[in-house]
PDB file of C-alpha atoms in Angstrom:
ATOM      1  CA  UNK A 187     -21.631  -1.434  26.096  1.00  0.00           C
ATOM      2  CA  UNK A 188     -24.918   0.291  26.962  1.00  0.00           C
ATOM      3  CA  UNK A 189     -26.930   1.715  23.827  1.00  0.00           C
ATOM      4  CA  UNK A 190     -26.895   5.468  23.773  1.00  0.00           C
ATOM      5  CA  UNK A 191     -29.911   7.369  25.019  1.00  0.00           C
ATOM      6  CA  UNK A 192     -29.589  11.328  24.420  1.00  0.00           C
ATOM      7  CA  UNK A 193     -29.930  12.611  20.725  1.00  0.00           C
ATOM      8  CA  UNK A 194     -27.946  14.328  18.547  1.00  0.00           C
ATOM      9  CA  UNK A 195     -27.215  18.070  18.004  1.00  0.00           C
ATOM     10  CA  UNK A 196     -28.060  19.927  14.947  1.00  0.00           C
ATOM     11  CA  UNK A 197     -25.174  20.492  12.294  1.00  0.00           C
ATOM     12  CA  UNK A 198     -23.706  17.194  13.840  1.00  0.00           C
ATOM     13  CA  UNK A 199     -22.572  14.271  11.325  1.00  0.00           C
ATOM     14  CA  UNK A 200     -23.882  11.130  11.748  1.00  0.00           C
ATOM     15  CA  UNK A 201     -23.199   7.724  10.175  1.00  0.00           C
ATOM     16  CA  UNK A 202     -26.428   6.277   9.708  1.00  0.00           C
ATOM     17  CA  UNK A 203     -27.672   2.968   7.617  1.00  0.00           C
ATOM     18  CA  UNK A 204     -30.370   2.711   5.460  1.00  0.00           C
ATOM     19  CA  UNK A 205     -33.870   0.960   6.844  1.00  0.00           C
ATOM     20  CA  UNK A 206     -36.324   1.629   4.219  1.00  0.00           C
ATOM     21  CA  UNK A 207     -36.957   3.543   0.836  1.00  0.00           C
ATOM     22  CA  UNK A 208     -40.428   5.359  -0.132  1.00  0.00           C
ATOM     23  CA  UNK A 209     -41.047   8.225  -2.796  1.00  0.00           C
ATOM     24  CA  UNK A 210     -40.739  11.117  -0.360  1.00  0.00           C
ATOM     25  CA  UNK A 211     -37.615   9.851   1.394  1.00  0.00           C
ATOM     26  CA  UNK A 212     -35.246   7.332   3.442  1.00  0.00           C
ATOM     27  CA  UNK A 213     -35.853   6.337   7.056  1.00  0.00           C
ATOM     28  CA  UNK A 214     -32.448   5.551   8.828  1.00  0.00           C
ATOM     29  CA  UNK A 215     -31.209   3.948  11.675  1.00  0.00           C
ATOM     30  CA  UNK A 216     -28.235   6.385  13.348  1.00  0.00           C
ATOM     31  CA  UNK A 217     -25.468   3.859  14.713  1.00  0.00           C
ATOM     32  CA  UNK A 218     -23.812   5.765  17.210  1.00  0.00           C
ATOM     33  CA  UNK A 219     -27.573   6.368  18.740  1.00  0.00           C
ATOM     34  CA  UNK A 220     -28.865   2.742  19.918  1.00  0.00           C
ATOM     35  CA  UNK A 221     -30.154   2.707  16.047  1.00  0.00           C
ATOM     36  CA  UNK A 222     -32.751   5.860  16.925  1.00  0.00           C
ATOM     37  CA  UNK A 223     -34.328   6.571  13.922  1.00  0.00           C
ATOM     38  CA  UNK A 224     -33.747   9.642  11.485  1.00  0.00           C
ATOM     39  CA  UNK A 225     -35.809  10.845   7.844  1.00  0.00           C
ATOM     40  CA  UNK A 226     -33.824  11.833   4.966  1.00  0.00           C
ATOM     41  CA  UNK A 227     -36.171  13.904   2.705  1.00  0.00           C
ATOM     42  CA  UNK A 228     -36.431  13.659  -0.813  1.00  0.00           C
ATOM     43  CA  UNK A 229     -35.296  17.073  -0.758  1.00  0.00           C
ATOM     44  CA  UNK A 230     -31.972  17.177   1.555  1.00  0.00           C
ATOM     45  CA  UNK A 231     -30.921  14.278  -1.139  1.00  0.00           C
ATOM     46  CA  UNK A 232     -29.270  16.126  -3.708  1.00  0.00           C
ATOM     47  CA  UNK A 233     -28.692  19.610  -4.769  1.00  0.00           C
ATOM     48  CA  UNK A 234     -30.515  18.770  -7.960  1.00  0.00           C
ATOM     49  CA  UNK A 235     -33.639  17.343  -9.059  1.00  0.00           C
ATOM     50  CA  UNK A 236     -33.970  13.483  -7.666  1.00  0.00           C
ATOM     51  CA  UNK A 237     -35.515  11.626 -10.193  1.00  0.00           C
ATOM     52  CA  UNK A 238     -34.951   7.951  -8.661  1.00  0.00           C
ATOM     53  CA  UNK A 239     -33.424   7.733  -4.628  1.00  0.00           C
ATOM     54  CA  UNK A 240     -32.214   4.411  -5.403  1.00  0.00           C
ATOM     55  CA  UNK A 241     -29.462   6.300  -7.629  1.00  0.00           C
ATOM     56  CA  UNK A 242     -28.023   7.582  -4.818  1.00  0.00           C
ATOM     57  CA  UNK A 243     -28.885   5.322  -1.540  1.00  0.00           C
ATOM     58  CA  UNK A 244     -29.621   1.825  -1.469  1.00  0.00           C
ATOM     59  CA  UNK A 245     -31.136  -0.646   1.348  1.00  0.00           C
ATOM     60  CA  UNK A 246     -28.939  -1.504   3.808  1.00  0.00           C
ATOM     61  CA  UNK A 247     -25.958   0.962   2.829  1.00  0.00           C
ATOM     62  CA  UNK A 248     -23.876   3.186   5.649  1.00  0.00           C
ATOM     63  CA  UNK A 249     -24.057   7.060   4.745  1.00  0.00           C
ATOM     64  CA  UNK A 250     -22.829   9.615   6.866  1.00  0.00           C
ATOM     65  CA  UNK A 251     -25.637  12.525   6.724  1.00  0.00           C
ATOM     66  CA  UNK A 252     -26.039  15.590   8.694  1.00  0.00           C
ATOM     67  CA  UNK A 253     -28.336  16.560  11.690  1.00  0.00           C
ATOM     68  CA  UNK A 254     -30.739  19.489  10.673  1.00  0.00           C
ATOM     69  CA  UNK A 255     -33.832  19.191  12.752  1.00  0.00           C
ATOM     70  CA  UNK A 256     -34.091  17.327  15.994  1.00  0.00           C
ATOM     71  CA  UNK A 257     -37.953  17.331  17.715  1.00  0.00           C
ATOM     72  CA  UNK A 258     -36.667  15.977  21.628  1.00  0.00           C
ATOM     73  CA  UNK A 259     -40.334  15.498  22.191  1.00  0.00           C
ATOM     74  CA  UNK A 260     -40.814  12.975  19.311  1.00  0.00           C
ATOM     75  CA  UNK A 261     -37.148  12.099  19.278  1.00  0.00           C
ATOM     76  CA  UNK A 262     -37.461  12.554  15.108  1.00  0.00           C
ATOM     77  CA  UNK A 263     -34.417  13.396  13.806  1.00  0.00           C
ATOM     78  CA  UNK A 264     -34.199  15.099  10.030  1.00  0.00           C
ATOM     79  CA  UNK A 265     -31.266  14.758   7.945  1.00  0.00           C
ATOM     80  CA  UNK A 266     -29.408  15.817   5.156  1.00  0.00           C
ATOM     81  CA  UNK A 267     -27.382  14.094   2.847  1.00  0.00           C
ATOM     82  CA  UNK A 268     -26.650  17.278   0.129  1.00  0.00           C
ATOM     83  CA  UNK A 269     -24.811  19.278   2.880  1.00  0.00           C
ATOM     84  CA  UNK A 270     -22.488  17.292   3.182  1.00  0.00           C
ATOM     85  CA  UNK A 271     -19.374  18.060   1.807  1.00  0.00           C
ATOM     86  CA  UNK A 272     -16.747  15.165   0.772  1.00  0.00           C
ATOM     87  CA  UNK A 273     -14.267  16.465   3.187  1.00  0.00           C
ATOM     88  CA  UNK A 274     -16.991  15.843   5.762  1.00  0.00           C
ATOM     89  CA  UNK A 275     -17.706  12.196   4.930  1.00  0.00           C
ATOM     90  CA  UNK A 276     -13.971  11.576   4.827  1.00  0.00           C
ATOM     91  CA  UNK A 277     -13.769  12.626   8.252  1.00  0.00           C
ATOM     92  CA  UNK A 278     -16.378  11.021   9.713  1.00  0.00           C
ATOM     93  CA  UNK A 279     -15.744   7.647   7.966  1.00  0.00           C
ATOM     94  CA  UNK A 280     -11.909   8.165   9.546  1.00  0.00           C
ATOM     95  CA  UNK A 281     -13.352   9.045  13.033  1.00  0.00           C
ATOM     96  CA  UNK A 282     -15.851   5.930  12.696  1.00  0.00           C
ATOM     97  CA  UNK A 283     -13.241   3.667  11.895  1.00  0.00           C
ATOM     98  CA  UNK A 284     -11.286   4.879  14.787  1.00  0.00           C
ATOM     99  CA  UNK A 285     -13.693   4.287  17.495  1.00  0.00           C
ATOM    100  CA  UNK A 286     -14.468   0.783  15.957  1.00  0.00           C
ATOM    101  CA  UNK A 287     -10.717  -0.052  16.262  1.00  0.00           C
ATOM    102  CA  UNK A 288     -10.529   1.832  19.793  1.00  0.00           C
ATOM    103  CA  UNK A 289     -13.814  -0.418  20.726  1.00  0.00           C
ATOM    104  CA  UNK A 290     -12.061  -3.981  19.157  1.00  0.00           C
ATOM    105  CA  UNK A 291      -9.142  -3.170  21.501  1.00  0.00           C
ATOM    106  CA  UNK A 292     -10.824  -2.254  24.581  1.00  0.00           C
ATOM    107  CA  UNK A 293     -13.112  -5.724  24.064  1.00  0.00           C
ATOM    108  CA  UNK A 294     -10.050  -7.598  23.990  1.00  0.00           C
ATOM    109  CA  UNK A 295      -8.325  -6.053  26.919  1.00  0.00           C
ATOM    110  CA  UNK A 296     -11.644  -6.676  28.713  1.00  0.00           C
ATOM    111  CA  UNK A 297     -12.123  -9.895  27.719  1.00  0.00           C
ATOM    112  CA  UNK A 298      -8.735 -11.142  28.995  1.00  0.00           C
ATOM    113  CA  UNK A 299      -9.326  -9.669  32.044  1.00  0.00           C
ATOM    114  CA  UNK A 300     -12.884 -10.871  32.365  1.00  0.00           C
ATOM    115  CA  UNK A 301     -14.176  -7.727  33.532  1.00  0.00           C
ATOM    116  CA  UNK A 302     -18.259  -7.789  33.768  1.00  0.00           C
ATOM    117  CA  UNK A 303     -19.742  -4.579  31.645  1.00  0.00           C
ATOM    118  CA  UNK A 304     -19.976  -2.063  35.075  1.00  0.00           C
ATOM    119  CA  UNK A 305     -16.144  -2.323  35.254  1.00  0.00           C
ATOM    120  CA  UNK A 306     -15.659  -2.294  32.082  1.00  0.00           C
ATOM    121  CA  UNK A 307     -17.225   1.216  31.455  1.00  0.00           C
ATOM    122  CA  UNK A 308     -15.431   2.476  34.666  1.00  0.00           C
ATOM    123  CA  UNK A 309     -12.490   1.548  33.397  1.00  0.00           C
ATOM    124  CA  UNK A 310     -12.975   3.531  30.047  1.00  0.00           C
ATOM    125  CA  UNK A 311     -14.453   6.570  32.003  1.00  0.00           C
ATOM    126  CA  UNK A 312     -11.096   7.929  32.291  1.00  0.00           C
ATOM    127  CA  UNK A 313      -9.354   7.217  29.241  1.00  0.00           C
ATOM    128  CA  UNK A 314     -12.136   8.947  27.178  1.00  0.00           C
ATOM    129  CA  UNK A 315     -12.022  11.869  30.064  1.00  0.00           C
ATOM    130  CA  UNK A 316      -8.110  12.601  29.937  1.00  0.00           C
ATOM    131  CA  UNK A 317      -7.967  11.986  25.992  1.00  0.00           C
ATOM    132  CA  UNK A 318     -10.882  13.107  24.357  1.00  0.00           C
ATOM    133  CA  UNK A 319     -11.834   9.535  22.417  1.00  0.00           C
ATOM    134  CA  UNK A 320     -10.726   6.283  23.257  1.00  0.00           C
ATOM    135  CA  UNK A 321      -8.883   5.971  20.182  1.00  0.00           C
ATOM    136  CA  UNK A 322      -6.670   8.892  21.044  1.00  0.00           C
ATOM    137  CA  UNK A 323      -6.319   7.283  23.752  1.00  0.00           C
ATOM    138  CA  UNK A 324      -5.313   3.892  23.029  1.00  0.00           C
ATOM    139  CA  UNK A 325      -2.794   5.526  20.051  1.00  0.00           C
ATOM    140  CA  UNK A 326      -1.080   7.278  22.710  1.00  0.00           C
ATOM    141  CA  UNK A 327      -0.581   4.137  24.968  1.00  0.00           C
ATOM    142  CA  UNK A 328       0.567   2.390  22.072  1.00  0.00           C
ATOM    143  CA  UNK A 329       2.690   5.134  21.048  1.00  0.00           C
ATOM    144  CA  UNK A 330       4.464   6.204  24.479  1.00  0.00           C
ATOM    145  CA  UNK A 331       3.706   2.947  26.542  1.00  0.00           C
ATOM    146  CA  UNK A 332       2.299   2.397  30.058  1.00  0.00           C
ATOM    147  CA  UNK A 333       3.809   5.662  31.929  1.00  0.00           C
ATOM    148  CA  UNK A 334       0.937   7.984  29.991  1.00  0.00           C
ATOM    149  CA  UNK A 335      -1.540   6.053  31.995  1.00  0.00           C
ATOM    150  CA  UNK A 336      -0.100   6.768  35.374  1.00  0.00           C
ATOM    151  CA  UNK A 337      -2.335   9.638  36.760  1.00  0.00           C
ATOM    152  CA  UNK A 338      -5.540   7.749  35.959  1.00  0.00           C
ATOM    153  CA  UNK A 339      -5.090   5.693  38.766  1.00  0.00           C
ATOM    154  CA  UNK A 340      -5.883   2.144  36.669  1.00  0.00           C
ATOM    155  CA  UNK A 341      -5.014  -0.928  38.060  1.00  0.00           C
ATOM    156  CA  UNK A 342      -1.886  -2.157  37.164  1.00  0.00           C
ATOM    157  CA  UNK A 343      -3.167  -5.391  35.191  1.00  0.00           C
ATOM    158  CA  UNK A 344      -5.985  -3.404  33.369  1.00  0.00           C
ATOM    159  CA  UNK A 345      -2.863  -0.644  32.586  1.00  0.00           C
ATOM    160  CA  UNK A 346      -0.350  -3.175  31.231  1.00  0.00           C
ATOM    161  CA  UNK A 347      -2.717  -5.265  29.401  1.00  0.00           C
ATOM    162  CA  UNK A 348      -3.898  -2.134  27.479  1.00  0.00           C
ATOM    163  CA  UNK A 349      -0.051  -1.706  26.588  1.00  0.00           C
ATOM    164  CA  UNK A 350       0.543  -4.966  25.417  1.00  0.00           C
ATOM    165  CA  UNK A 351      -3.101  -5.077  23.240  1.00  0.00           C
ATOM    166  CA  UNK A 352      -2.557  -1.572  22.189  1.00  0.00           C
ATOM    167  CA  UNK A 353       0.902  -2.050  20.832  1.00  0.00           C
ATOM    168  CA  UNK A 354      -0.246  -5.185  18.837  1.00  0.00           C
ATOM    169  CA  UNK A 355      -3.300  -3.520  17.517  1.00  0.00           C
ATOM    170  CA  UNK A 356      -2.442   0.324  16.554  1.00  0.00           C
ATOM    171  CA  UNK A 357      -0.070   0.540  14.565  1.00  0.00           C
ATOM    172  CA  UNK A 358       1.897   3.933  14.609  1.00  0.00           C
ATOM    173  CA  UNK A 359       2.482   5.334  11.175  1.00  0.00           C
ATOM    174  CA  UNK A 360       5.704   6.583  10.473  1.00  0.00           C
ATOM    175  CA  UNK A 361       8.109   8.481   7.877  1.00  0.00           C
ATOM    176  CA  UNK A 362      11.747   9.071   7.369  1.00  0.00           C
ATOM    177  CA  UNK A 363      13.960  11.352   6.380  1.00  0.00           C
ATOM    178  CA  UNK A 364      17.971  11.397   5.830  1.00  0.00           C
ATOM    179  CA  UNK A 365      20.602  13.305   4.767  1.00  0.00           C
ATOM    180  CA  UNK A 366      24.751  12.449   4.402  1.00  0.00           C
ATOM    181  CA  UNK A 367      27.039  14.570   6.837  1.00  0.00           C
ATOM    182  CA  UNK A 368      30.893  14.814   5.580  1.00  0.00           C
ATOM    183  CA  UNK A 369      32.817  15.240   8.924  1.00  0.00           C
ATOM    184  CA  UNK A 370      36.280  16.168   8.997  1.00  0.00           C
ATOM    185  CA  UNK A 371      39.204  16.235  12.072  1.00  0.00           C
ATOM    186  CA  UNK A 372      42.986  16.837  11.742  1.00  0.00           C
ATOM    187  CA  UNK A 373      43.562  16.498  15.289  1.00  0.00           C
ATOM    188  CA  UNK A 374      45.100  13.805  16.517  1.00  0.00           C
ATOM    189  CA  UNK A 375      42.608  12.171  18.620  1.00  0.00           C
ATOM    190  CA  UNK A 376      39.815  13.401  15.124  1.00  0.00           C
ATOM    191  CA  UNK A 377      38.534   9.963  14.605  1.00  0.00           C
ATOM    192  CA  UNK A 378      37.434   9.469  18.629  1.00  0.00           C
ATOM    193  CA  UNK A 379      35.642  13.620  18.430  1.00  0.00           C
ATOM    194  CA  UNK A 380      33.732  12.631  15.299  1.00  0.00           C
ATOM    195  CA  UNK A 381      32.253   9.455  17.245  1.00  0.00           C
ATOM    196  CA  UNK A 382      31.161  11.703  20.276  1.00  0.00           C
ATOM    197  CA  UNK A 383      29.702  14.410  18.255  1.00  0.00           C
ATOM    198  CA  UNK A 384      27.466  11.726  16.237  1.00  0.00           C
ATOM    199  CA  UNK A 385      26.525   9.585  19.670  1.00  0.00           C
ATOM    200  CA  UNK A 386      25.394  13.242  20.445  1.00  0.00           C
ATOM    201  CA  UNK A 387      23.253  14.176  17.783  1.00  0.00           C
ATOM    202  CA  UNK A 388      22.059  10.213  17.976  1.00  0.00           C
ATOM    203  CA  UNK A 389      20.884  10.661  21.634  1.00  0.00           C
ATOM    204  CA  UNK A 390      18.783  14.414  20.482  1.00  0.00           C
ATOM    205  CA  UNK A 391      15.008  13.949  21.719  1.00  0.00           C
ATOM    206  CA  UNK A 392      12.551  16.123  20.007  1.00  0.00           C
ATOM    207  CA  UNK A 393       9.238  14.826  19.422  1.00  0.00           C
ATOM    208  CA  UNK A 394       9.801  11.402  20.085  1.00  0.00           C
ATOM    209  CA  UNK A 395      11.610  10.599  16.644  1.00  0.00           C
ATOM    210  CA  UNK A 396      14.231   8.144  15.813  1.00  0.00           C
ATOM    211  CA  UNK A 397      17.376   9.118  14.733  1.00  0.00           C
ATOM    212  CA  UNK A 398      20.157   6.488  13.544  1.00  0.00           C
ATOM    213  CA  UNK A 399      23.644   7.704  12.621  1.00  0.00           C
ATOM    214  CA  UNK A 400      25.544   4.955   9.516  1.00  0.00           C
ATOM    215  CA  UNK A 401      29.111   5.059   8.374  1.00  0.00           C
ATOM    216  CA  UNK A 402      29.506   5.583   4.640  1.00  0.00           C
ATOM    217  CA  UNK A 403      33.076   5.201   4.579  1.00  0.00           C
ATOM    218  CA  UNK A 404      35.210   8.276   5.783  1.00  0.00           C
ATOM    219  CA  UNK A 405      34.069  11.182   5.985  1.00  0.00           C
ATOM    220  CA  UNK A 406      30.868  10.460   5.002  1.00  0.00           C
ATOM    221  CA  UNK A 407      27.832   9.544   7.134  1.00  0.00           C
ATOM    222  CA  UNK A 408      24.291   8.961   6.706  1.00  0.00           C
ATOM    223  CA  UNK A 409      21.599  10.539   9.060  1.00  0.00           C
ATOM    224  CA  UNK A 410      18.185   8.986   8.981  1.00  0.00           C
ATOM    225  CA  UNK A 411      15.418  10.359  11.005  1.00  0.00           C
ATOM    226  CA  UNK A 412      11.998   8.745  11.599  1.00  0.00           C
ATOM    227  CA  UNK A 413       9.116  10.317  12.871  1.00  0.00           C
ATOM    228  CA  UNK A 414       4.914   9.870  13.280  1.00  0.00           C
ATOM    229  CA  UNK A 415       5.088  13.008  10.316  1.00  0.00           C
ATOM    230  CA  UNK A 416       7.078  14.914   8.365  1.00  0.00           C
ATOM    231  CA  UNK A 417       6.557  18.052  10.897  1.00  0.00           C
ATOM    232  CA  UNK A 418       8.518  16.264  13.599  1.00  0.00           C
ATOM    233  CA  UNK A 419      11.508  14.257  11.182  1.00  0.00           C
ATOM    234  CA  UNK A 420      12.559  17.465   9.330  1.00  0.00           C
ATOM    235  CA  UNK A 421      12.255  18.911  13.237  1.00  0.00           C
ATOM    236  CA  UNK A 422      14.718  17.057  14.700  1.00  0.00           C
ATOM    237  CA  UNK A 423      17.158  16.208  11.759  1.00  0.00           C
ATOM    238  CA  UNK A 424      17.599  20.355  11.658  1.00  0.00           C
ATOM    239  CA  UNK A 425      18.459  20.145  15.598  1.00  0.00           C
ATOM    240  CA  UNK A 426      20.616  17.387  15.595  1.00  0.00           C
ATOM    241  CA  UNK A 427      22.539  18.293  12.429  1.00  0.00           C
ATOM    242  CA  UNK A 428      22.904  21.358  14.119  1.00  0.00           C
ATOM    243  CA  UNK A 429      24.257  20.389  17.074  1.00  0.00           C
ATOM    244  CA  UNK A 430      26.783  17.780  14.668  1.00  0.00           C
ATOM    245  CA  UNK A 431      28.072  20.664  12.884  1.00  0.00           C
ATOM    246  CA  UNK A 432      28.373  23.207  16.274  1.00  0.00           C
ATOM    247  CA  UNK A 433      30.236  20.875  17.864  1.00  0.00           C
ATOM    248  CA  UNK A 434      32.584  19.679  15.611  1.00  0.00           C
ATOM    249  CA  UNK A 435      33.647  23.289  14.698  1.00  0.00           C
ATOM    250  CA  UNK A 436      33.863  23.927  18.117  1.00  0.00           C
ATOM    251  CA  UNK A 437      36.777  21.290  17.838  1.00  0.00           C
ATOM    252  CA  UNK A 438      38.033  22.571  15.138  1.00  0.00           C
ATOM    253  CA  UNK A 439      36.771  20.024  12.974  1.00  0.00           C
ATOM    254  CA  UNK A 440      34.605  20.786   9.417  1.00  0.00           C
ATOM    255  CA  UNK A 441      31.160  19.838   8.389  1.00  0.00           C
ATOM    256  CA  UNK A 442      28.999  19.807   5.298  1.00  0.00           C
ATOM    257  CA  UNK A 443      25.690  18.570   5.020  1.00  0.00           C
ATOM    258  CA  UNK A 444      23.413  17.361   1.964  1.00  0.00           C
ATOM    259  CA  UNK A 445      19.719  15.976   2.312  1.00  0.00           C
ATOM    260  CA  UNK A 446      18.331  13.557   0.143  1.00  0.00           C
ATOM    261  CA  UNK A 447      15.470  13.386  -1.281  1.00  0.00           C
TER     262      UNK A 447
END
C-alpha cells in the first residue's frame, strides 16, 4: 500500500526502530509513517540518570515510544521512551500485531483476486470506515461470516473470499463454561418434557455463544457453554438454565442446578 504522508499527533504511541546511536540520543525510523524520522533524547530515555543508551536500546531494535514534540514545518518528530508506561507498550505491541495480521489477510485476499493496488485500497476504504481498523474488521467477518459485510456494497467475490481467508487466518478465541442440571418428571409423558425443555435452552441465542446439552445418565445432565469471554458464557448459561428450570416447573417437573468449576 501507499507509504503514509501526514505526521503524528502529540501524546500518540508509536512503534518505531532504531537507525542510529550517538551520545545525546537515538534517531528512529517511525513504521507506521513511511519510516519518517523521529529523535529520542538522551533525556526522554529513562527516568534516571543514563549512563550508557546501549543499556537500554540497541541498533536495529522495535520500541514503541511516545510523540511529544512534532515541528510540521521540519517534519522532526521528538520522542519519549520514559513516558511510557508498560501497559502502554503492551497495547501498542497488541494493536501492531493486529494490523500486521489484518494486512497478511487482506494481501492474500488481494492476491487471489489479482486486484492492482487502486482497487485494492478501495476495497479496504470501507472496511476500515464501518469498523474502525481492519483487524476489527476482518475478526468480525471471521467471527459472524459474510452477512456483516452486506451494507458495504463489496462485490460478491471480494466479500466471500474475505470469509473464506478470514476464517482460516483469525482465529476466534474462546472459553467454556458448564454446569450439571438434575431434571425430574413424574408425569407420564416426563421423559419426552425433559427433552423439549433442554432442545429449548439448547436453541437460547445470547451473544453468539454455544451451548451443548449431554446426558449423564438420568436425571443428570451436563450444560456446557462456550463463548469469545467469560462475560458472554456465564451470560447465557444463567438465561438458558433459567429458562430449563421455568419451564420444567411450569410442568410440574423439578430442577436443581450445580456449576463446576
Amino acid at each position: 500500500m501507499e507509504a503514509v504522508s501526514h505526521l503524528p499527533e502529540e501524546g500518540e504511541l508509536v512503534l518505531a526502530t532504531v537507525r542510529s546511536i550517538t551520545t545525546h540520543g537515538v534517531y528512529v525510523t517511525l513504521d507506521e509513517y513511511g519510516d519518517m524520522n523521529g529523535f529520542l533524547h538522551i533525556s526522554e530515555i529513562s527516568t534516571g540518570w543514563v549512563k550508557s543508551i546501549e543499556r537500554y536500546v540497541r541498533l536495529g531494535q522495535k520500541i514503541v515510544l511516545k510523540v511529544i514534540r512534532v515541528s510540521k514545518q521540519r517534519k522532526e518528530i521528538d520522542l519519549s521512551l520514559r513516558q511510557v508506561t508498560g501497559e502502554e507498550r503492551r497495547e501498542k505491541l497488541i494493536e501492531t500485531k493486529r494490523a500486521e495480521k489484518a494486512d497478511s489477510v487482506m494481501k492474500l485476499v488481494e492476491s487471489k483476486l489479482n486486484l492492482n493496488e487502486e482497487t485494492a485500497k478501495k476495497y479496504r476504504e470501507p472496511l476500515i470506515e464501518e469498523f474502525g481498523a481492519l483487524y476489527d474488521a476482518v475478526e468480525e467477518v471471521s467471527r459472524k461470516g459474510i452477512k456483516v459485510l452486506q451494507k458495504l456494497n463489496l462485490p460478491q467475490d471480494y466479500a466471500s473470499t474475505l470469509e473464506i481467508v478470514a476464517k482460516e487466518k483469525i482465529i476466534i478465541p474462546t472459553v467454556e463454561v458448564h454446569g450439571v442440571i438434575e431434571l425430574k418428571s413424574d408425569l407420564p409423558d416426563g421423559v419426552d418434557i425433559i427433552k423439549s425443555v433442554l432442545l429449548e435452552a439448547k436453541n437460547v441465542r445470547s451473544g453468539g455463544a454455544e451451548i451443548n446439552i449431554k446426558y449423564l445418565g438420568a436425571p443428570r445432565y451436563r450444560i456446557e457453554v462456550k463463548a469469545e469471554n467469560y462475560k458472554i458464557a456465564e451470560k447465557a448459561l444463567e438465561i438458558s438454565t433459567q429458562k430449563i428450570m421455568e419451564s420444567i416447573k411450569k410442568k410440574g417437573g423439578s430442577f436443581s442446578f450445580k456449576k463446576e468449576r
